[in-house]
PDB file of C-alpha atoms in Angstrom:
ATOM      1  CA  UNK A   1     128.142 109.355 170.793  1.00  0.00           C
ATOM      2  CA  UNK A   2     125.056 108.166 172.221  1.00  0.00           C
ATOM      3  CA  UNK A   3     126.718 108.259 175.665  1.00  0.00           C
ATOM      4  CA  UNK A   4     127.942 111.736 175.213  1.00  0.00           C
ATOM      5  CA  UNK A   5     124.408 112.783 174.078  1.00  0.00           C
ATOM      6  CA  UNK A   6     123.051 111.151 177.154  1.00  0.00           C
ATOM      7  CA  UNK A   7     125.376 113.031 179.425  1.00  0.00           C
ATOM      8  CA  UNK A   8     124.949 116.190 178.001  1.00  0.00           C
ATOM      9  CA  UNK A   9     121.182 115.742 178.499  1.00  0.00           C
ATOM     10  CA  UNK A  10     121.665 114.668 182.025  1.00  0.00           C
ATOM     11  CA  UNK A  11     124.033 117.584 182.558  1.00  0.00           C
ATOM     12  CA  UNK A  12     121.562 120.032 181.370  1.00  0.00           C
ATOM     13  CA  UNK A  13     118.923 118.575 183.752  1.00  0.00           C
ATOM     14  CA  UNK A  14     116.165 118.164 181.289  1.00  0.00           C
ATOM     15  CA  UNK A  15     114.661 115.385 178.810  1.00  0.00           C
ATOM     16  CA  UNK A  16     114.223 116.405 175.504  1.00  0.00           C
ATOM     17  CA  UNK A  17     111.522 114.937 173.248  1.00  0.00           C
ATOM     18  CA  UNK A  18     112.782 112.498 170.534  1.00  0.00           C
ATOM     19  CA  UNK A  19     112.054 115.263 167.894  1.00  0.00           C
ATOM     20  CA  UNK A  20     114.974 117.350 169.186  1.00  0.00           C
ATOM     21  CA  UNK A  21     117.531 114.620 169.142  1.00  0.00           C
ATOM     22  CA  UNK A  22     118.301 115.632 165.452  1.00  0.00           C
ATOM     23  CA  UNK A  23     119.147 119.012 166.324  1.00  0.00           C
ATOM     24  CA  UNK A  24     121.718 118.206 169.068  1.00  0.00           C
ATOM     25  CA  UNK A  25     125.406 119.099 168.244  1.00  0.00           C
ATOM     26  CA  UNK A  26     128.029 116.604 169.055  1.00  0.00           C
ATOM     27  CA  UNK A  27     131.500 117.684 170.204  1.00  0.00           C
ATOM     28  CA  UNK A  28     134.696 116.826 167.914  1.00  0.00           C
ATOM     29  CA  UNK A  29     136.539 113.789 169.348  1.00  0.00           C
ATOM     30  CA  UNK A  30     139.317 115.779 170.688  1.00  0.00           C
ATOM     31  CA  UNK A  31     137.120 118.019 172.718  1.00  0.00           C
ATOM     32  CA  UNK A  32     135.107 115.273 174.479  1.00  0.00           C
ATOM     33  CA  UNK A  33     137.767 114.159 177.301  1.00  0.00           C
ATOM     34  CA  UNK A  34     138.605 118.042 178.136  1.00  0.00           C
ATOM     35  CA  UNK A  35     134.749 118.773 178.514  1.00  0.00           C
ATOM     36  CA  UNK A  36     134.048 115.596 180.473  1.00  0.00           C
ATOM     37  CA  UNK A  37     137.194 116.178 182.728  1.00  0.00           C
ATOM     38  CA  UNK A  38     135.996 119.923 183.409  1.00  0.00           C
ATOM     39  CA  UNK A  39     132.442 118.715 184.191  1.00  0.00           C
ATOM     40  CA  UNK A  40     133.891 116.099 186.854  1.00  0.00           C
ATOM     41  CA  UNK A  41     136.120 118.758 188.173  1.00  0.00           C
ATOM     42  CA  UNK A  42     133.378 121.033 188.589  1.00  0.00           C
ATOM     43  CA  UNK A  43     130.952 118.285 190.239  1.00  0.00           C
ATOM     44  CA  UNK A  44     133.802 117.575 192.736  1.00  0.00           C
ATOM     45  CA  UNK A  45     134.456 114.046 191.313  1.00  0.00           C
ATOM     46  CA  UNK A  46     138.112 114.889 190.918  1.00  0.00           C
ATOM     47  CA  UNK A  47     140.130 115.873 193.967  1.00  0.00           C
ATOM     48  CA  UNK A  48     143.474 117.814 193.323  1.00  0.00           C
ATOM     49  CA  UNK A  49     146.428 116.499 195.356  1.00  0.00           C
ATOM     50  CA  UNK A  50     147.506 118.847 198.272  1.00  0.00           C
ATOM     51  CA  UNK A  51     150.881 119.716 196.846  1.00  0.00           C
ATOM     52  CA  UNK A  52     149.884 119.584 193.057  1.00  0.00           C
ATOM     53  CA  UNK A  53     149.666 123.491 192.937  1.00  0.00           C
ATOM     54  CA  UNK A  54     153.415 123.814 194.406  1.00  0.00           C
ATOM     55  CA  UNK A  55     154.676 121.011 191.956  1.00  0.00           C
ATOM     56  CA  UNK A  56     152.782 122.914 188.951  1.00  0.00           C
ATOM     57  CA  UNK A  57     154.426 126.396 189.881  1.00  0.00           C
ATOM     58  CA  UNK A  58     157.937 124.361 190.170  1.00  0.00           C
ATOM     59  CA  UNK A  59     157.414 122.805 186.810  1.00  0.00           C
ATOM     60  CA  UNK A  60     156.465 126.126 185.161  1.00  0.00           C
ATOM     61  CA  UNK A  61     159.607 127.720 186.533  1.00  0.00           C
ATOM     62  CA  UNK A  62     161.737 124.968 185.680  1.00  0.00           C
ATOM     63  CA  UNK A  63     160.400 124.928 182.123  1.00  0.00           C
ATOM     64  CA  UNK A  64     160.908 128.874 181.951  1.00  0.00           C
ATOM     65  CA  UNK A  65     164.571 128.373 183.117  1.00  0.00           C
ATOM     66  CA  UNK A  66     165.358 125.389 180.533  1.00  0.00           C
ATOM     67  CA  UNK A  67     163.943 127.515 177.820  1.00  0.00           C
ATOM     68  CA  UNK A  68     165.868 130.553 178.667  1.00  0.00           C
ATOM     69  CA  UNK A  69     169.018 128.665 179.055  1.00  0.00           C
ATOM     70  CA  UNK A  70     168.309 127.002 175.455  1.00  0.00           C
ATOM     71  CA  UNK A  71     167.468 130.221 174.062  1.00  0.00           C
ATOM     72  CA  UNK A  72     170.605 132.179 175.540  1.00  0.00           C
ATOM     73  CA  UNK A  73     172.839 129.326 174.617  1.00  0.00           C
ATOM     74  CA  UNK A  74     173.731 128.431 178.059  1.00  0.00           C
ATOM     75  CA  UNK A  75     172.242 125.045 177.816  1.00  0.00           C
ATOM     76  CA  UNK A  76     174.403 124.026 175.044  1.00  0.00           C
ATOM     77  CA  UNK A  77     177.523 125.235 176.645  1.00  0.00           C
ATOM     78  CA  UNK A  78     176.595 123.254 179.504  1.00  0.00           C
ATOM     79  CA  UNK A  79     176.117 119.954 177.521  1.00  0.00           C
ATOM     80  CA  UNK A  80     179.443 120.797 175.616  1.00  0.00           C
ATOM     81  CA  UNK A  81     181.488 121.096 178.755  1.00  0.00           C
ATOM     82  CA  UNK A  82     179.930 117.956 180.510  1.00  0.00           C
ATOM     83  CA  UNK A  83     180.444 115.413 177.427  1.00  0.00           C
ATOM     84  CA  UNK A  84     183.789 117.085 176.677  1.00  0.00           C
ATOM     85  CA  UNK A  85     184.947 116.139 180.151  1.00  0.00           C
ATOM     86  CA  UNK A  86     183.532 112.824 179.836  1.00  0.00           C
ATOM     87  CA  UNK A  87     185.978 111.795 177.202  1.00  0.00           C
ATOM     88  CA  UNK A  88     184.150 113.296 174.150  1.00  0.00           C
ATOM     89  CA  UNK A  89     186.212 116.402 173.621  1.00  0.00           C
ATOM     90  CA  UNK A  90     187.654 116.608 170.087  1.00  0.00           C
ATOM     91  CA  UNK A  91     191.432 115.931 170.003  1.00  0.00           C
ATOM     92  CA  UNK A  92     191.940 114.909 166.493  1.00  0.00           C
ATOM     93  CA  UNK A  93     191.044 116.895 163.521  1.00  0.00           C
ATOM     94  CA  UNK A  94     191.467 115.500 159.992  1.00  0.00           C
ATOM     95  CA  UNK A  95     191.239 118.199 157.155  1.00  0.00           C
ATOM     96  CA  UNK A  96     191.244 117.316 153.456  1.00  0.00           C
ATOM     97  CA  UNK A  97     190.607 118.983 150.051  1.00  0.00           C
ATOM     98  CA  UNK A  98     191.679 122.306 151.075  1.00  0.00           C
ATOM     99  CA  UNK A  99     194.168 124.475 149.028  1.00  0.00           C
ATOM    100  CA  UNK A 100     193.506 128.173 149.708  1.00  0.00           C
ATOM    101  CA  UNK A 101     191.295 127.554 152.771  1.00  0.00           C
ATOM    102  CA  UNK A 102     193.726 127.171 155.892  1.00  0.00           C
ATOM    103  CA  UNK A 103     193.156 124.965 158.934  1.00  0.00           C
ATOM    104  CA  UNK A 104     192.856 128.194 161.095  1.00  0.00           C
ATOM    105  CA  UNK A 105     189.867 129.286 158.742  1.00  0.00           C
ATOM    106  CA  UNK A 106     188.221 126.002 159.398  1.00  0.00           C
ATOM    107  CA  UNK A 107     188.970 125.977 163.317  1.00  0.00           C
ATOM    108  CA  UNK A 108     187.503 129.582 163.453  1.00  0.00           C
ATOM    109  CA  UNK A 109     184.367 128.838 161.568  1.00  0.00           C
ATOM    110  CA  UNK A 110     183.564 125.671 163.555  1.00  0.00           C
ATOM    111  CA  UNK A 111     185.034 127.194 166.884  1.00  0.00           C
ATOM    112  CA  UNK A 112     187.203 124.364 167.231  1.00  0.00           C
ATOM    113  CA  UNK A 113     189.726 126.616 169.279  1.00  0.00           C
ATOM    114  CA  UNK A 114     187.519 126.206 172.113  1.00  0.00           C
ATOM    115  CA  UNK A 115     186.978 123.067 174.172  1.00  0.00           C
ATOM    116  CA  UNK A 116     184.211 121.434 171.997  1.00  0.00           C
ATOM    117  CA  UNK A 117     182.603 118.023 172.395  1.00  0.00           C
ATOM    118  CA  UNK A 118     182.148 115.607 169.518  1.00  0.00           C
ATOM    119  CA  UNK A 119     178.460 115.239 170.848  1.00  0.00           C
ATOM    120  CA  UNK A 120     177.538 118.949 170.344  1.00  0.00           C
ATOM    121  CA  UNK A 121     178.853 119.270 166.779  1.00  0.00           C
ATOM    122  CA  UNK A 122     175.913 119.617 164.512  1.00  0.00           C
ATOM    123  CA  UNK A 123     177.260 118.365 160.947  1.00  0.00           C
ATOM    124  CA  UNK A 124     174.502 120.256 159.161  1.00  0.00           C
ATOM    125  CA  UNK A 125     175.213 123.570 160.895  1.00  0.00           C
ATOM    126  CA  UNK A 126     179.114 123.017 160.544  1.00  0.00           C
ATOM    127  CA  UNK A 127     178.711 122.553 156.830  1.00  0.00           C
ATOM    128  CA  UNK A 128     176.760 125.783 156.630  1.00  0.00           C
ATOM    129  CA  UNK A 129     179.382 127.567 158.583  1.00  0.00           C
ATOM    130  CA  UNK A 130     181.965 126.234 156.493  1.00  0.00           C
ATOM    131  CA  UNK A 131     180.261 127.380 153.166  1.00  0.00           C
ATOM    132  CA  UNK A 132     180.475 130.782 154.537  1.00  0.00           C
ATOM    133  CA  UNK A 133     184.184 130.925 153.927  1.00  0.00           C
ATOM    134  CA  UNK A 134     185.199 132.267 150.684  1.00  0.00           C
ATOM    135  CA  UNK A 135     186.724 129.387 148.997  1.00  0.00           C
ATOM    136  CA  UNK A 136     184.409 126.605 150.320  1.00  0.00           C
ATOM    137  CA  UNK A 137     181.738 125.381 147.858  1.00  0.00           C
ATOM    138  CA  UNK A 138     180.715 122.198 149.698  1.00  0.00           C
ATOM    139  CA  UNK A 139     181.948 120.301 152.735  1.00  0.00           C
ATOM    140  CA  UNK A 140     181.221 116.947 154.448  1.00  0.00           C
ATOM    141  CA  UNK A 141     181.725 116.580 158.205  1.00  0.00           C
ATOM    142  CA  UNK A 142     182.068 112.833 159.865  1.00  0.00           C
ATOM    143  CA  UNK A 143     182.007 112.391 163.565  1.00  0.00           C
ATOM    144  CA  UNK A 144     184.325 109.403 164.512  1.00  0.00           C
ATOM    145  CA  UNK A 145     183.642 108.545 168.156  1.00  0.00           C
ATOM    146  CA  UNK A 146     184.961 109.226 170.678  1.00  0.00           C
ATOM    147  CA  UNK A 147     187.128 112.043 169.816  1.00  0.00           C
ATOM    148  CA  UNK A 148     187.864 112.489 166.138  1.00  0.00           C
ATOM    149  CA  UNK A 149     186.374 114.987 163.631  1.00  0.00           C
ATOM    150  CA  UNK A 150     186.955 114.363 159.821  1.00  0.00           C
ATOM    151  CA  UNK A 151     186.282 117.490 157.288  1.00  0.00           C
ATOM    152  CA  UNK A 152     186.432 117.216 153.690  1.00  0.00           C
ATOM    153  CA  UNK A 153     186.387 120.366 151.688  1.00  0.00           C
ATOM    154  CA  UNK A 154     185.543 120.962 148.109  1.00  0.00           C
ATOM    155  CA  UNK A 155     186.815 124.444 147.146  1.00  0.00           C
ATOM    156  CA  UNK A 156     185.575 126.493 144.303  1.00  0.00           C
ATOM    157  CA  UNK A 157     187.070 126.633 140.874  1.00  0.00           C
ATOM    158  CA  UNK A 158     189.125 129.944 140.318  1.00  0.00           C
ATOM    159  CA  UNK A 159     188.988 131.095 136.830  1.00  0.00           C
ATOM    160  CA  UNK A 160     190.574 134.438 136.557  1.00  0.00           C
ATOM    161  CA  UNK A 161     191.777 137.527 138.530  1.00  0.00           C
ATOM    162  CA  UNK A 162     189.277 140.466 137.709  1.00  0.00           C
ATOM    163  CA  UNK A 163     190.210 144.145 138.311  1.00  0.00           C
ATOM    164  CA  UNK A 164     187.463 146.764 138.458  1.00  0.00           C
ATOM    165  CA  UNK A 165     188.700 150.153 139.526  1.00  0.00           C
ATOM    166  CA  UNK A 166     191.565 149.451 142.302  1.00  0.00           C
ATOM    167  CA  UNK A 167     189.746 146.279 143.421  1.00  0.00           C
ATOM    168  CA  UNK A 168     191.384 142.851 142.530  1.00  0.00           C
ATOM    169  CA  UNK A 169     188.907 139.723 143.085  1.00  0.00           C
ATOM    170  CA  UNK A 170     189.098 136.238 142.111  1.00  0.00           C
ATOM    171  CA  UNK A 171     186.126 134.830 140.208  1.00  0.00           C
ATOM    172  CA  UNK A 172     184.662 131.632 138.787  1.00  0.00           C
ATOM    173  CA  UNK A 173     183.672 131.110 135.149  1.00  0.00           C
ATOM    174  CA  UNK A 174     180.265 132.497 135.524  1.00  0.00           C
ATOM    175  CA  UNK A 175     181.663 135.616 136.929  1.00  0.00           C
ATOM    176  CA  UNK A 176     180.706 134.837 140.532  1.00  0.00           C
ATOM    177  CA  UNK A 177     183.191 136.390 143.230  1.00  0.00           C
ATOM    178  CA  UNK A 178     185.155 134.003 145.282  1.00  0.00           C
ATOM    179  CA  UNK A 179     186.979 136.512 147.348  1.00  0.00           C
ATOM    180  CA  UNK A 180     189.624 139.103 147.366  1.00  0.00           C
ATOM    181  CA  UNK A 181     192.997 138.569 145.633  1.00  0.00           C
ATOM    182  CA  UNK A 182     196.084 138.156 147.446  1.00  0.00           C
ATOM    183  CA  UNK A 183     199.463 137.702 146.027  1.00  0.00           C
ATOM    184  CA  UNK A 184     199.698 134.100 145.470  1.00  0.00           C
ATOM    185  CA  UNK A 185     201.999 132.167 142.998  1.00  0.00           C
ATOM    186  CA  UNK A 186     199.158 129.509 142.574  1.00  0.00           C
ATOM    187  CA  UNK A 187     197.040 132.388 141.266  1.00  0.00           C
ATOM    188  CA  UNK A 188     199.586 134.062 139.201  1.00  0.00           C
ATOM    189  CA  UNK A 189     198.771 132.014 135.814  1.00  0.00           C
ATOM    190  CA  UNK A 190     195.078 132.872 136.113  1.00  0.00           C
ATOM    191  CA  UNK A 191     193.787 135.155 133.098  1.00  0.00           C
ATOM    192  CA  UNK A 192     193.699 138.688 134.109  1.00  0.00           C
ATOM    193  CA  UNK A 193     190.493 140.421 133.200  1.00  0.00           C
ATOM    194  CA  UNK A 194     189.929 144.288 133.364  1.00  0.00           C
ATOM    195  CA  UNK A 195     186.851 146.367 133.388  1.00  0.00           C
ATOM    196  CA  UNK A 196     183.212 146.231 134.041  1.00  0.00           C
ATOM    197  CA  UNK A 197     181.349 143.086 132.537  1.00  0.00           C
ATOM    198  CA  UNK A 198     184.675 141.350 132.203  1.00  0.00           C
ATOM    199  CA  UNK A 199     183.943 138.733 134.861  1.00  0.00           C
ATOM    200  CA  UNK A 200     180.705 137.781 133.371  1.00  0.00           C
ATOM    201  CA  UNK A 201     181.752 137.723 129.675  1.00  0.00           C
ATOM    202  CA  UNK A 202     185.382 136.632 130.059  1.00  0.00           C
ATOM    203  CA  UNK A 203     185.170 132.913 129.606  1.00  0.00           C
ATOM    204  CA  UNK A 204     183.918 132.837 126.088  1.00  0.00           C
ATOM    205  CA  UNK A 205     186.465 135.448 125.117  1.00  0.00           C
ATOM    206  CA  UNK A 206     189.563 133.853 127.040  1.00  0.00           C
ATOM    207  CA  UNK A 207     188.607 130.490 125.160  1.00  0.00           C
ATOM    208  CA  UNK A 208     188.392 132.120 121.849  1.00  0.00           C
ATOM    209  CA  UNK A 209     191.923 133.791 122.229  1.00  0.00           C
ATOM    210  CA  UNK A 210     193.231 130.304 123.246  1.00  0.00           C
ATOM    211  CA  UNK A 211     192.717 129.076 119.782  1.00  0.00           C
ATOM    212  CA  UNK A 212     195.559 131.288 118.563  1.00  0.00           C
ATOM    213  CA  UNK A 213     198.438 129.808 120.606  1.00  0.00           C
ATOM    214  CA  UNK A 214     201.294 132.236 119.310  1.00  0.00           C
ATOM    215  CA  UNK A 215     199.174 135.146 120.390  1.00  0.00           C
ATOM    216  CA  UNK A 216     197.782 133.702 123.579  1.00  0.00           C
ATOM    217  CA  UNK A 217     201.237 133.125 125.139  1.00  0.00           C
ATOM    218  CA  UNK A 218     201.764 137.011 124.893  1.00  0.00           C
ATOM    219  CA  UNK A 219     198.616 138.360 126.483  1.00  0.00           C
ATOM    220  CA  UNK A 220     198.804 139.767 129.891  1.00  0.00           C
ATOM    221  CA  UNK A 221     195.397 141.426 130.358  1.00  0.00           C
ATOM    222  CA  UNK A 222     191.938 140.881 128.658  1.00  0.00           C
ATOM    223  CA  UNK A 223     190.354 144.398 128.716  1.00  0.00           C
ATOM    224  CA  UNK A 224     186.605 145.012 128.483  1.00  0.00           C
ATOM    225  CA  UNK A 225     185.719 147.991 126.731  1.00  0.00           C
ATOM    226  CA  UNK A 226     182.060 149.227 126.695  1.00  0.00           C
ATOM    227  CA  UNK A 227     179.810 146.436 126.721  1.00  0.00           C
ATOM    228  CA  UNK A 228     180.512 144.669 123.521  1.00  0.00           C
ATOM    229  CA  UNK A 229     184.099 144.861 122.719  1.00  0.00           C
ATOM    230  CA  UNK A 230     187.484 143.496 123.766  1.00  0.00           C
ATOM    231  CA  UNK A 231     191.338 144.950 123.837  1.00  0.00           C
ATOM    232  CA  UNK A 232     194.368 142.646 124.503  1.00  0.00           C
ATOM    233  CA  UNK A 233     197.417 143.855 126.213  1.00  0.00           C
ATOM    234  CA  UNK A 234     200.637 141.984 125.448  1.00  0.00           C
ATOM    235  CA  UNK A 235     203.706 141.316 127.528  1.00  0.00           C
ATOM    236  CA  UNK A 236     205.492 144.138 125.531  1.00  0.00           C
ATOM    237  CA  UNK A 237     202.927 146.633 126.459  1.00  0.00           C
ATOM    238  CA  UNK A 238     201.308 146.765 122.955  1.00  0.00           C
ATOM    239  CA  UNK A 239     197.491 146.939 122.755  1.00  0.00           C
ATOM    240  CA  UNK A 240     195.358 144.979 120.248  1.00  0.00           C
ATOM    241  CA  UNK A 241     192.070 146.597 119.571  1.00  0.00           C
ATOM    242  CA  UNK A 242     189.430 144.145 118.399  1.00  0.00           C
ATOM    243  CA  UNK A 243     186.188 144.616 116.633  1.00  0.00           C
ATOM    244  CA  UNK A 244     182.777 143.496 118.519  1.00  0.00           C
ATOM    245  CA  UNK A 245     182.013 141.281 115.600  1.00  0.00           C
ATOM    246  CA  UNK A 246     184.012 138.910 113.494  1.00  0.00           C
ATOM    247  CA  UNK A 247     186.585 138.257 116.390  1.00  0.00           C
ATOM    248  CA  UNK A 248     187.852 135.277 115.069  1.00  0.00           C
ATOM    249  CA  UNK A 249     188.560 136.492 111.700  1.00  0.00           C
ATOM    250  CA  UNK A 250     190.371 139.704 113.297  1.00  0.00           C
ATOM    251  CA  UNK A 251     192.633 137.395 115.404  1.00  0.00           C
ATOM    252  CA  UNK A 252     193.394 135.398 112.203  1.00  0.00           C
ATOM    253  CA  UNK A 253     194.286 138.501 110.323  1.00  0.00           C
ATOM    254  CA  UNK A 254     196.710 139.379 113.283  1.00  0.00           C
ATOM    255  CA  UNK A 255     198.308 136.036 113.118  1.00  0.00           C
ATOM    256  CA  UNK A 256     198.798 136.366 109.369  1.00  0.00           C
ATOM    257  CA  UNK A 257     200.545 139.861 109.920  1.00  0.00           C
ATOM    258  CA  UNK A 258     202.721 138.387 112.549  1.00  0.00           C
ATOM    259  CA  UNK A 259     203.719 135.381 110.540  1.00  0.00           C
ATOM    260  CA  UNK A 260     204.736 137.619 107.477  1.00  0.00           C
ATOM    261  CA  UNK A 261     205.907 140.731 109.021  1.00  0.00           C
ATOM    262  CA  UNK A 262     206.457 140.030 112.778  1.00  0.00           C
ATOM    263  CA  UNK A 263     204.424 142.978 113.665  1.00  0.00           C
ATOM    264  CA  UNK A 264     204.164 141.708 117.434  1.00  0.00           C
ATOM    265  CA  UNK A 265     207.794 142.267 117.673  1.00  0.00           C
ATOM    266  CA  UNK A 266     207.897 145.670 116.323  1.00  0.00           C
ATOM    267  CA  UNK A 267     207.922 149.017 118.133  1.00  0.00           C
ATOM    268  CA  UNK A 268     204.417 149.386 118.264  1.00  0.00           C
ATOM    269  CA  UNK A 269     201.980 151.062 120.780  1.00  0.00           C
ATOM    270  CA  UNK A 270     198.556 149.517 119.110  1.00  0.00           C
ATOM    271  CA  UNK A 271     197.498 147.598 116.250  1.00  0.00           C
ATOM    272  CA  UNK A 272     193.668 148.340 115.302  1.00  0.00           C
ATOM    273  CA  UNK A 273     191.722 145.503 113.911  1.00  0.00           C
ATOM    274  CA  UNK A 274     188.384 147.126 114.338  1.00  0.00           C
ATOM    275  CA  UNK A 275     187.905 147.847 110.497  1.00  0.00           C
ATOM    276  CA  UNK A 276     187.694 144.864 108.000  1.00  0.00           C
ATOM    277  CA  UNK A 277     189.639 146.391 105.175  1.00  0.00           C
ATOM    278  CA  UNK A 278     192.424 147.867 106.910  1.00  0.00           C
ATOM    279  CA  UNK A 279     194.840 147.637 109.747  1.00  0.00           C
ATOM    280  CA  UNK A 280     195.905 150.740 111.705  1.00  0.00           C
ATOM    281  CA  UNK A 281     199.280 150.733 113.565  1.00  0.00           C
ATOM    282  CA  UNK A 282     200.239 153.149 116.092  1.00  0.00           C
ATOM    283  CA  UNK A 283     203.941 153.880 116.875  1.00  0.00           C
ATOM    284  CA  UNK A 284     205.107 154.192 120.427  1.00  0.00           C
ATOM    285  CA  UNK A 285     206.429 157.524 121.468  1.00  0.00           C
ATOM    286  CA  UNK A 286     209.873 156.506 121.091  1.00  0.00           C
ATOM    287  CA  UNK A 287     209.376 155.135 117.740  1.00  0.00           C
ATOM    288  CA  UNK A 288     207.494 158.302 116.758  1.00  0.00           C
ATOM    289  CA  UNK A 289     210.445 160.356 117.795  1.00  0.00           C
ATOM    290  CA  UNK A 290     212.806 158.056 115.907  1.00  0.00           C
ATOM    291  CA  UNK A 291     210.625 158.144 112.700  1.00  0.00           C
ATOM    292  CA  UNK A 292     210.564 162.027 112.999  1.00  0.00           C
ATOM    293  CA  UNK A 293     214.262 162.275 113.354  1.00  0.00           C
ATOM    294  CA  UNK A 294     214.626 159.661 110.369  1.00  0.00           C
ATOM    295  CA  UNK A 295     212.422 162.004 108.228  1.00  0.00           C
ATOM    296  CA  UNK A 296     214.233 165.143 109.436  1.00  0.00           C
ATOM    297  CA  UNK A 297     217.634 163.635 108.705  1.00  0.00           C
ATOM    298  CA  UNK A 298     216.366 162.353 105.263  1.00  0.00           C
ATOM    299  CA  UNK A 299     214.699 165.881 104.381  1.00  0.00           C
ATOM    300  CA  UNK A 300     217.999 167.575 105.492  1.00  0.00           C
ATOM    301  CA  UNK A 301     220.181 165.102 103.420  1.00  0.00           C
ATOM    302  CA  UNK A 302     217.937 165.682 100.471  1.00  0.00           C
ATOM    303  CA  UNK A 303     218.277 169.641 100.679  1.00  0.00           C
ATOM    304  CA  UNK A 304     221.849 169.311 101.184  1.00  0.00           C
ATOM    305  CA  UNK A 305     222.085 167.383  98.137  1.00  0.00           C
ATOM    306  CA  UNK A 306     219.993 169.780  96.034  1.00  0.00           C
ATOM    307  CA  UNK A 307     222.275 172.529  97.170  1.00  0.00           C
ATOM    308  CA  UNK A 308     225.452 170.877  96.303  1.00  0.00           C
ATOM    309  CA  UNK A 309     224.037 170.088  92.923  1.00  0.00           C
ATOM    310  CA  UNK A 310     223.020 173.488  92.121  1.00  0.00           C
ATOM    311  CA  UNK A 311     226.331 174.879  93.235  1.00  0.00           C
ATOM    312  CA  UNK A 312     228.161 172.700  90.623  1.00  0.00           C
ATOM    313  CA  UNK A 313     226.088 173.891  87.891  1.00  0.00           C
TER     314      UNK A 313
END
């Protein structure tokens, strides 16, 4: 620090009294070398080589070219091509853990249809690319030199098929959408949820119905009504209307009715369990017509009997 003060005083061409030393400002350490270099350059103590300017311009232009290539992607393509031709081209790909994600999906996500070099593949970027695929929840990438790529996929757990309007999607237990539903035998056994809010609230309801084995095996759809209540659609087309509270009690009542009267096997359009003190049965259209025909026939028979009885008197 004393040497710097001395040079600064000498550079200014004056000698200050000792009283002024306390007021001198010292440059930060990082700036001292540039200041000294600039002073020597201005004093002519540093001689710039004859071709330094040309070399500097060339370096600047070359740097700009490299930067532009990197930003434009050409640099990576060049590295990929050179290393691939040097024996590091991906020639063997091992994929595991995929059920709904096809090999073609993986190839497209990682651009493996092109000539790719194992050197240029970034495992982190590859994992992120695979996680953009609908079914992929996590992925592990391993490069086995010189030419093998190992991919281990962990797929999302499908819970149900959800219908809202005309759209069908596959969802997880928390209601998050995995992707669009395509006819697939592996998904046919999933619960079928219908209506707004059914995906987010379906897990608890499906688990509750599953406690009643005889009923659960007949359910074809879990239908969300409004924001609080559910209906069940059975395999014979019957609708079970359930209350928003006391759900398990209502299902137990339905089970008892089935055990005693076989109501789920009757020609009924709906069974309404929303009231605690009564159960309401709605007949199908055919059953209603049959009932009306029966009532009419019985009334006609009674009328005929009364007429015959009157004639005998």
